[in-house]
Amino acid sequence: MTRVVLVGPPGAGKGTQADALSQKLSVPHISTGDLFRRHVSEGTPLGEEAKRYLDSGELVPDTVTNEMVRERLAEPDAADGFLLDGFPRNAKQAEVLGNLLAESDFKLDAVIQLEVPEEVVVSRLLSRGRGDDTEDVIRRRQQVYWSETAPLLDYYHDVLIKVDGVGDVDDVSARVLDALHARR
Ligand code: ADP
């Protein structure tokens, strides 16, 4: 159970949970948002391209995103598994991920949906205060989530595990681990 995707609206706690679970499951936490932010802060060509999308809350174009993920998943630490946070975010990305895994005869073991009510996610994001956590950009990221990403929940219905994302970080991690173990 180590090839896992975390899904949920911005502010659902995907990154926090992926960090906690990465240690417990001994697989890397791969966050496309973090990868993009690193490119932006290092001023790479990819970062130059991605910046305006991050700043506005739009998705970075698939060609850029998919290639970045392909390279990251090819690194040795991801050979035995990973926790993907922020990818896939639309149907095309989901197809690309499926194809990448199929090349090595792998498939996803689970897609964890972190369920958190909208008022909770917005207040979490406003208190986080990242550069793209202004009210307008938060609202846009939520819209993009519901229109582009939420339809993937259906696409993944046979590996989908819903977890209540409200509560202490440790409680939520325990719920995710229980749910993953129950699947084995
Ligand atoms: P959040 O989940 O709070 O929106 P992320 O760090 O996951 O934060 O994403 C921040 C931004 O990075 C997104 O608004 C988007 O511009 C870009 N991004 C992250 N993942 C993807 C992806 N899979 N495809 C396209 N753009 C992405």
PDB file of C-alpha atoms and ligand atoms in Angstrom:
ATOM      1  CA  MET A   1       0.000   0.000   0.000  1.00  0.00           C
ATOM      2  CA  THR A   2       2.637   2.542  -0.815  1.00  0.00           C
ATOM      3  CA  ARG A   3       1.638   4.164  -4.079  1.00  0.00           C
ATOM      4  CA  VAL A   4      -0.812   6.638  -2.721  1.00  0.00           C
ATOM      5  CA  VAL A   5      -2.398   9.887  -3.892  1.00  0.00           C
ATOM      6  CA  LEU A   6      -3.887  12.409  -1.466  1.00  0.00           C
ATOM      7  CA  VAL A   7      -6.841  14.413  -2.771  1.00  0.00           C
ATOM      8  CA  GLY A   8      -8.832  17.192  -1.206  1.00  0.00           C
ATOM      9  CA  PRO A   9      -9.446  20.900  -1.585  1.00  0.00           C
ATOM     10  CA  PRO A  10      -6.630  23.371  -0.891  1.00  0.00           C
ATOM     11  CA  GLY A  11      -6.384  23.552   2.887  1.00  0.00           C
ATOM     12  CA  ALA A  12      -7.588  19.995   3.459  1.00  0.00           C
ATOM     13  CA  GLY A  13      -4.214  19.109   4.993  1.00  0.00           C
ATOM     14  CA  LYS A  14      -2.727  17.004   2.211  1.00  0.00           C
ATOM     15  CA  GLY A  15       0.789  18.348   2.704  1.00  0.00           C
ATOM     16  CA  THR A  16       0.678  18.036   6.486  1.00  0.00           C
ATOM     17  CA  GLN A  17      -0.622  14.488   6.324  1.00  0.00           C
ATOM     18  CA  ALA A  18       1.771  13.494   3.555  1.00  0.00           C
ATOM     19  CA  ASP A  19       4.693  14.704   5.692  1.00  0.00           C
ATOM     20  CA  ALA A  20       3.522  12.732   8.706  1.00  0.00           C
ATOM     21  CA  LEU A  21       2.754   9.577   6.716  1.00  0.00           C
ATOM     22  CA  SER A  22       5.932   9.705   4.673  1.00  0.00           C
ATOM     23  CA  GLN A  23       7.954   8.900   7.806  1.00  0.00           C
ATOM     24  CA  LYS A  24       5.613   6.179   8.965  1.00  0.00           C
ATOM     25  CA  LEU A  25       5.416   4.481   5.561  1.00  0.00           C
ATOM     26  CA  SER A  26       9.039   5.188   4.524  1.00  0.00           C
ATOM     27  CA  VAL A  27       8.126   6.607   1.143  1.00  0.00           C
ATOM     28  CA  PRO A  28       8.799  10.120  -0.159  1.00  0.00           C
ATOM     29  CA  HIS A  29       6.252  12.913   0.012  1.00  0.00           C
ATOM     30  CA  ILE A  30       6.043  14.386  -3.482  1.00  0.00           C
ATOM     31  CA  SER A  31       4.208  17.707  -3.608  1.00  0.00           C
ATOM     32  CA  THR A  32       3.837  19.386  -6.992  1.00  0.00           C
ATOM     33  CA  GLY A  33       3.135  22.691  -5.214  1.00  0.00           C
ATOM     34  CA  ASP A  34       6.434  22.387  -3.307  1.00  0.00           C
ATOM     35  CA  LEU A  35       8.300  21.411  -6.470  1.00  0.00           C
ATOM     36  CA  PHE A  36       6.909  24.451  -8.285  1.00  0.00           C
ATOM     37  CA  ARG A  37       7.696  26.774  -5.371  1.00  0.00           C
ATOM     38  CA  ARG A  38      11.282  25.474  -5.296  1.00  0.00           C
ATOM     39  CA  HIS A  39      11.649  26.157  -9.028  1.00  0.00           C
ATOM     40  CA  VAL A  40      10.247  29.667  -8.525  1.00  0.00           C
ATOM     41  CA  SER A  41      12.581  30.452  -5.633  1.00  0.00           C
ATOM     42  CA  GLU A  42      15.592  29.091  -7.522  1.00  0.00           C
ATOM     43  CA  GLY A  43      14.603  31.068 -10.625  1.00  0.00           C
ATOM     44  CA  THR A  44      14.759  28.098 -13.013  1.00  0.00           C
ATOM     45  CA  PRO A  45      13.116  28.367 -16.468  1.00  0.00           C
ATOM     46  CA  LEU A  46      10.339  26.072 -15.221  1.00  0.00           C
ATOM     47  CA  GLY A  47       9.855  28.389 -12.249  1.00  0.00           C
ATOM     48  CA  GLU A  48       9.655  31.433 -14.521  1.00  0.00           C
ATOM     49  CA  GLU A  49       6.954  29.664 -16.509  1.00  0.00           C
ATOM     50  CA  ALA A  50       5.004  28.459 -13.467  1.00  0.00           C
ATOM     51  CA  LYS A  51       5.052  31.615 -11.356  1.00  0.00           C
ATOM     52  CA  ARG A  52       2.092  33.437 -12.869  1.00  0.00           C
ATOM     53  CA  TYR A  53      -0.105  30.371 -12.487  1.00  0.00           C
ATOM     54  CA  LEU A  54       0.813  29.935  -8.851  1.00  0.00           C
ATOM     55  CA  ASP A  55       0.195  33.625  -8.234  1.00  0.00           C
ATOM     56  CA  SER A  56      -3.270  33.474  -9.756  1.00  0.00           C
ATOM     57  CA  GLY A  57      -4.395  30.065  -8.470  1.00  0.00           C
ATOM     58  CA  GLU A  58      -4.666  28.534 -11.944  1.00  0.00           C
ATOM     59  CA  LEU A  59      -3.221  25.146 -12.828  1.00  0.00           C
ATOM     60  CA  VAL A  60       0.221  25.199 -14.392  1.00  0.00           C
ATOM     61  CA  PRO A  61      -0.115  23.782 -17.948  1.00  0.00           C
ATOM     62  CA  ASP A  62      -0.141  19.976 -18.078  1.00  0.00           C
ATOM     63  CA  THR A  63       2.882  19.673 -20.351  1.00  0.00           C
ATOM     64  CA  VAL A  64       5.063  21.422 -17.754  1.00  0.00           C
ATOM     65  CA  THR A  65       3.513  19.654 -14.774  1.00  0.00           C
ATOM     66  CA  ASN A  66       3.479  16.161 -16.227  1.00  0.00           C
ATOM     67  CA  GLU A  67       7.116  16.325 -17.276  1.00  0.00           C
ATOM     68  CA  MET A  68       8.161  17.556 -13.826  1.00  0.00           C
ATOM     69  CA  VAL A  69       6.283  14.679 -12.168  1.00  0.00           C
ATOM     70  CA  ARG A  70       7.643  12.121 -14.603  1.00  0.00           C
ATOM     71  CA  GLU A  71      11.194  13.151 -13.708  1.00  0.00           C
ATOM     72  CA  ARG A  72      10.486  13.152  -9.991  1.00  0.00           C
ATOM     73  CA  LEU A  73       8.897   9.704 -10.013  1.00  0.00           C
ATOM     74  CA  ALA A  74      11.898   8.333 -11.911  1.00  0.00           C
ATOM     75  CA  GLU A  75      14.211   9.194  -9.004  1.00  0.00           C
ATOM     76  CA  PRO A  76      15.383   6.154  -7.037  1.00  0.00           C
ATOM     77  CA  ASP A  77      13.670   7.074  -3.761  1.00  0.00           C
ATOM     78  CA  ALA A  78      10.268   6.771  -5.446  1.00  0.00           C
ATOM     79  CA  ALA A  79      10.892   3.277  -6.813  1.00  0.00           C
ATOM     80  CA  ASP A  80       9.095   1.506  -3.969  1.00  0.00           C
ATOM     81  CA  GLY A  81       6.333   3.975  -3.439  1.00  0.00           C
ATOM     82  CA  PHE A  82       5.329   7.563  -2.863  1.00  0.00           C
ATOM     83  CA  LEU A  83       2.715   9.852  -1.405  1.00  0.00           C
ATOM     84  CA  LEU A  84       1.601  12.226  -4.127  1.00  0.00           C
ATOM     85  CA  ASP A  85       0.188  15.516  -2.902  1.00  0.00           C
ATOM     86  CA  GLY A  86      -1.299  17.906  -5.461  1.00  0.00           C
ATOM     87  CA  PHE A  87      -1.074  15.556  -8.430  1.00  0.00           C
ATOM     88  CA  PRO A  88      -3.076  14.539 -10.380  1.00  0.00           C
ATOM     89  CA  ARG A  89      -5.307  17.600 -10.413  1.00  0.00           C
ATOM     90  CA  ASN A  90      -7.258  16.960 -13.611  1.00  0.00           C
ATOM     91  CA  ALA A  91      -8.275  14.096 -15.890  1.00  0.00           C
ATOM     92  CA  LYS A  92      -5.314  14.430 -18.258  1.00  0.00           C
ATOM     93  CA  GLN A  93      -2.837  14.291 -15.366  1.00  0.00           C
ATOM     94  CA  ALA A  94      -4.602  11.213 -13.982  1.00  0.00           C
ATOM     95  CA  GLU A  95      -4.252   9.505 -17.353  1.00  0.00           C
ATOM     96  CA  VAL A  96      -0.562  10.411 -17.544  1.00  0.00           C
ATOM     97  CA  LEU A  97       0.045   9.067 -14.034  1.00  0.00           C
ATOM     98  CA  GLY A  98      -1.749   5.826 -14.873  1.00  0.00           C
ATOM     99  CA  ASN A  99       0.402   5.396 -17.978  1.00  0.00           C
ATOM    100  CA  LEU A 100       3.625   6.168 -16.128  1.00  0.00           C
ATOM    101  CA  LEU A 101       2.854   3.558 -13.502  1.00  0.00           C
ATOM    102  CA  ALA A 102       1.719   1.012 -16.081  1.00  0.00           C
ATOM    103  CA  GLU A 103       5.116   1.273 -17.809  1.00  0.00           C
ATOM    104  CA  SER A 104       6.578  -0.436 -14.724  1.00  0.00           C
ATOM    105  CA  ASP A 105       3.555  -2.677 -14.141  1.00  0.00           C
ATOM    106  CA  PHE A 106       2.457  -0.649 -11.156  1.00  0.00           C
ATOM    107  CA  LYS A 107      -0.827   0.913 -10.268  1.00  0.00           C
ATOM    108  CA  LEU A 108      -2.082   3.154  -7.513  1.00  0.00           C
ATOM    109  CA  ASP A 109      -2.804   1.344  -4.273  1.00  0.00           C
ATOM    110  CA  ALA A 110      -5.067   3.991  -2.826  1.00  0.00           C
ATOM    111  CA  VAL A 111      -6.427   7.481  -3.287  1.00  0.00           C
ATOM    112  CA  ILE A 112      -7.088   9.130   0.035  1.00  0.00           C
ATOM    113  CA  GLN A 113      -9.785  11.791  -0.040  1.00  0.00           C
ATOM    114  CA  LEU A 114      -9.433  14.177   2.902  1.00  0.00           C
ATOM    115  CA  GLU A 115     -12.876  15.503   3.674  1.00  0.00           C
ATOM    116  CA  VAL A 116     -12.981  18.943   5.265  1.00  0.00           C
ATOM    117  CA  PRO A 117     -15.849  21.470   5.157  1.00  0.00           C
ATOM    118  CA  GLU A 118     -15.250  24.601   3.101  1.00  0.00           C
ATOM    119  CA  GLU A 119     -15.347  27.063   6.016  1.00  0.00           C
ATOM    120  CA  VAL A 120     -12.613  25.069   7.779  1.00  0.00           C
ATOM    121  CA  VAL A 121     -10.308  25.003   4.744  1.00  0.00           C
ATOM    122  CA  VAL A 122     -10.666  28.717   4.095  1.00  0.00           C
ATOM    123  CA  SER A 123      -9.868  29.646   7.685  1.00  0.00           C
ATOM    124  CA  ARG A 124      -6.857  27.278   7.701  1.00  0.00           C
ATOM    125  CA  LEU A 125      -5.501  28.860   4.501  1.00  0.00           C
ATOM    126  CA  LEU A 126      -6.005  32.416   5.705  1.00  0.00           C
ATOM    127  CA  SER A 127      -4.083  31.643   8.875  1.00  0.00           C
ATOM    128  CA  ARG A 128      -1.299  29.861   6.921  1.00  0.00           C
ATOM    129  CA  GLY A 129      -0.489  33.050   5.027  1.00  0.00           C
ATOM    130  CA  ARG A 130       1.561  31.645   2.133  1.00  0.00           C
ATOM    131  CA  GLY A 131       2.137  34.157  -0.718  1.00  0.00           C
ATOM    132  CA  ASP A 132      -0.745  32.713  -2.755  1.00  0.00           C
ATOM    133  CA  ASP A 133      -3.083  32.558   0.255  1.00  0.00           C
ATOM    134  CA  THR A 134      -4.896  35.815  -0.411  1.00  0.00           C
ATOM    135  CA  GLU A 135      -8.664  35.670  -0.399  1.00  0.00           C
ATOM    136  CA  ASP A 136      -9.108  35.959  -4.182  1.00  0.00           C
ATOM    137  CA  VAL A 137      -6.466  33.369  -5.012  1.00  0.00           C
ATOM    138  CA  ILE A 138      -7.788  30.984  -2.356  1.00  0.00           C
ATOM    139  CA  ARG A 139     -11.254  31.316  -3.874  1.00  0.00           C
ATOM    140  CA  ARG A 140      -9.899  30.626  -7.351  1.00  0.00           C
ATOM    141  CA  ARG A 141      -7.972  27.540  -6.164  1.00  0.00           C
ATOM    142  CA  GLN A 142     -11.151  26.206  -4.557  1.00  0.00           C
ATOM    143  CA  GLN A 143     -13.089  26.739  -7.813  1.00  0.00           C
ATOM    144  CA  VAL A 144     -10.401  24.978  -9.808  1.00  0.00           C
ATOM    145  CA  TYR A 145     -10.492  22.111  -7.318  1.00  0.00           C
ATOM    146  CA  TRP A 146     -14.249  21.619  -7.677  1.00  0.00           C
ATOM    147  CA  SER A 147     -14.288  21.906 -11.456  1.00  0.00           C
ATOM    148  CA  GLU A 148     -11.061  20.113 -12.434  1.00  0.00           C
ATOM    149  CA  THR A 149      -9.986  17.862  -9.574  1.00  0.00           C
ATOM    150  CA  ALA A 150     -13.138  16.689  -7.783  1.00  0.00           C
ATOM    151  CA  PRO A 151     -14.321  14.752 -10.892  1.00  0.00           C
ATOM    152  CA  LEU A 152     -11.302  12.474 -10.344  1.00  0.00           C
ATOM    153  CA  LEU A 153     -13.000  11.090  -7.242  1.00  0.00           C
ATOM    154  CA  ASP A 154     -15.346   9.191  -9.547  1.00  0.00           C
ATOM    155  CA  TYR A 155     -12.541   8.128 -11.837  1.00  0.00           C
ATOM    156  CA  TYR A 156     -10.737   6.605  -8.832  1.00  0.00           C
ATOM    157  CA  HIS A 157     -13.808   5.130  -7.166  1.00  0.00           C
ATOM    158  CA  ASP A 158     -12.375   1.611  -6.901  1.00  0.00           C
ATOM    159  CA  VAL A 159      -9.285   2.737  -4.946  1.00  0.00           C
ATOM    160  CA  LEU A 160     -10.862   5.694  -3.154  1.00  0.00           C
ATOM    161  CA  ILE A 161     -10.744   5.904   0.637  1.00  0.00           C
ATOM    162  CA  LYS A 162     -12.581   8.780   2.309  1.00  0.00           C
ATOM    163  CA  VAL A 163     -11.099  10.068   5.537  1.00  0.00           C
ATOM    164  CA  ASP A 164     -12.468  12.729   7.857  1.00  0.00           C
ATOM    165  CA  GLY A 165      -9.829  15.477   7.765  1.00  0.00           C
ATOM    166  CA  VAL A 166     -11.133  17.518  10.685  1.00  0.00           C
ATOM    167  CA  GLY A 167      -9.249  17.262  13.980  1.00  0.00           C
ATOM    168  CA  ASP A 168      -5.696  17.006  15.315  1.00  0.00           C
ATOM    169  CA  VAL A 169      -2.976  16.220  12.802  1.00  0.00           C
ATOM    170  CA  ASP A 170      -2.151  13.008  14.700  1.00  0.00           C
ATOM    171  CA  ASP A 171      -5.764  11.891  14.831  1.00  0.00           C
ATOM    172  CA  VAL A 172      -6.186  12.396  11.112  1.00  0.00           C
ATOM    173  CA  SER A 173      -2.932  10.500  10.378  1.00  0.00           C
ATOM    174  CA  ALA A 174      -4.114   7.627  12.535  1.00  0.00           C
ATOM    175  CA  ARG A 175      -7.370   7.524  10.563  1.00  0.00           C
ATOM    176  CA  VAL A 176      -5.491   7.453   7.273  1.00  0.00           C
ATOM    177  CA  LEU A 177      -3.166   4.676   8.455  1.00  0.00           C
ATOM    178  CA  ASP A 178      -6.074   2.624   9.764  1.00  0.00           C
ATOM    179  CA  ALA A 179      -7.889   3.039   6.470  1.00  0.00           C
ATOM    180  CA  LEU A 180      -4.804   1.986   4.483  1.00  0.00           C
ATOM    181  CA  HIS A 181      -4.227  -1.059   6.690  1.00  0.00           C
ATOM    182  CA  ALA A 182      -7.850  -2.091   6.472  1.00  0.00           C
ATOM    183  CA  ARG A 183      -7.427  -2.201   2.689  1.00  0.00           C
ATOM    184  CA  ARG A 184      -4.471  -4.533   2.650  1.00  0.00           C
TER     185      ARG A 184
HETATM  186  P1  ADP B   1      -3.042  24.173  -2.456  1.00  0.00           P
HETATM  187  O1  ADP B   1      -3.407  22.710  -2.370  1.00  0.00           O
HETATM  188  O2  ADP B   1      -3.178  24.877  -1.148  1.00  0.00           O
HETATM  189  O3  ADP B   1      -3.717  24.876  -3.587  1.00  0.00           O
HETATM  190  P2  ADP B   1      -0.472  23.503  -3.671  1.00  0.00           P
HETATM  191  O4  ADP B   1       0.861  23.757  -3.070  1.00  0.00           O
HETATM  192  O5  ADP B   1      -0.883  22.078  -3.847  1.00  0.00           O
HETATM  193  O6  ADP B   1      -1.496  24.281  -2.753  1.00  0.00           O
HETATM  194  O7  ADP B   1      -0.582  24.209  -5.112  1.00  0.00           O
HETATM  195  C1  ADP B   1      -0.236  25.559  -5.297  1.00  0.00           C
HETATM  196  C2  ADP B   1      -0.286  25.917  -6.780  1.00  0.00           C
HETATM  197  O8  ADP B   1       0.668  25.120  -7.513  1.00  0.00           O
HETATM  198  C3  ADP B   1      -1.614  25.670  -7.485  1.00  0.00           C
HETATM  199  O9  ADP B   1      -2.522  26.729  -7.284  1.00  0.00           O
HETATM  200  C4  ADP B   1      -1.150  25.543  -8.952  1.00  0.00           C
HETATM  201  O10 ADP B   1      -0.887  26.797  -9.522  1.00  0.00           O
HETATM  202  C5  ADP B   1       0.174  24.807  -8.824  1.00  0.00           C
HETATM  203  N1  ADP B   1       0.009  23.341  -8.920  1.00  0.00           N
HETATM  204  C6  ADP B   1       0.216  22.430  -7.932  1.00  0.00           C
HETATM  205  N2  ADP B   1      -0.028  21.183  -8.362  1.00  0.00           N
HETATM  206  C7  ADP B   1      -0.412  21.293  -9.662  1.00  0.00           C
HETATM  207  C8  ADP B   1      -0.799  20.369 -10.676  1.00  0.00           C
HETATM  208  N3  ADP B   1      -0.879  19.051 -10.445  1.00  0.00           N
HETATM  209  N4  ADP B   1      -1.110  20.850 -11.909  1.00  0.00           N
HETATM  210  C9  ADP B   1      -1.044  22.149 -12.179  1.00  0.00           C
HETATM  211  N5  ADP B   1      -0.703  23.086 -11.277  1.00  0.00           N
HETATM  212  C10 ADP B   1      -0.386  22.676 -10.027  1.00  0.00           C
END
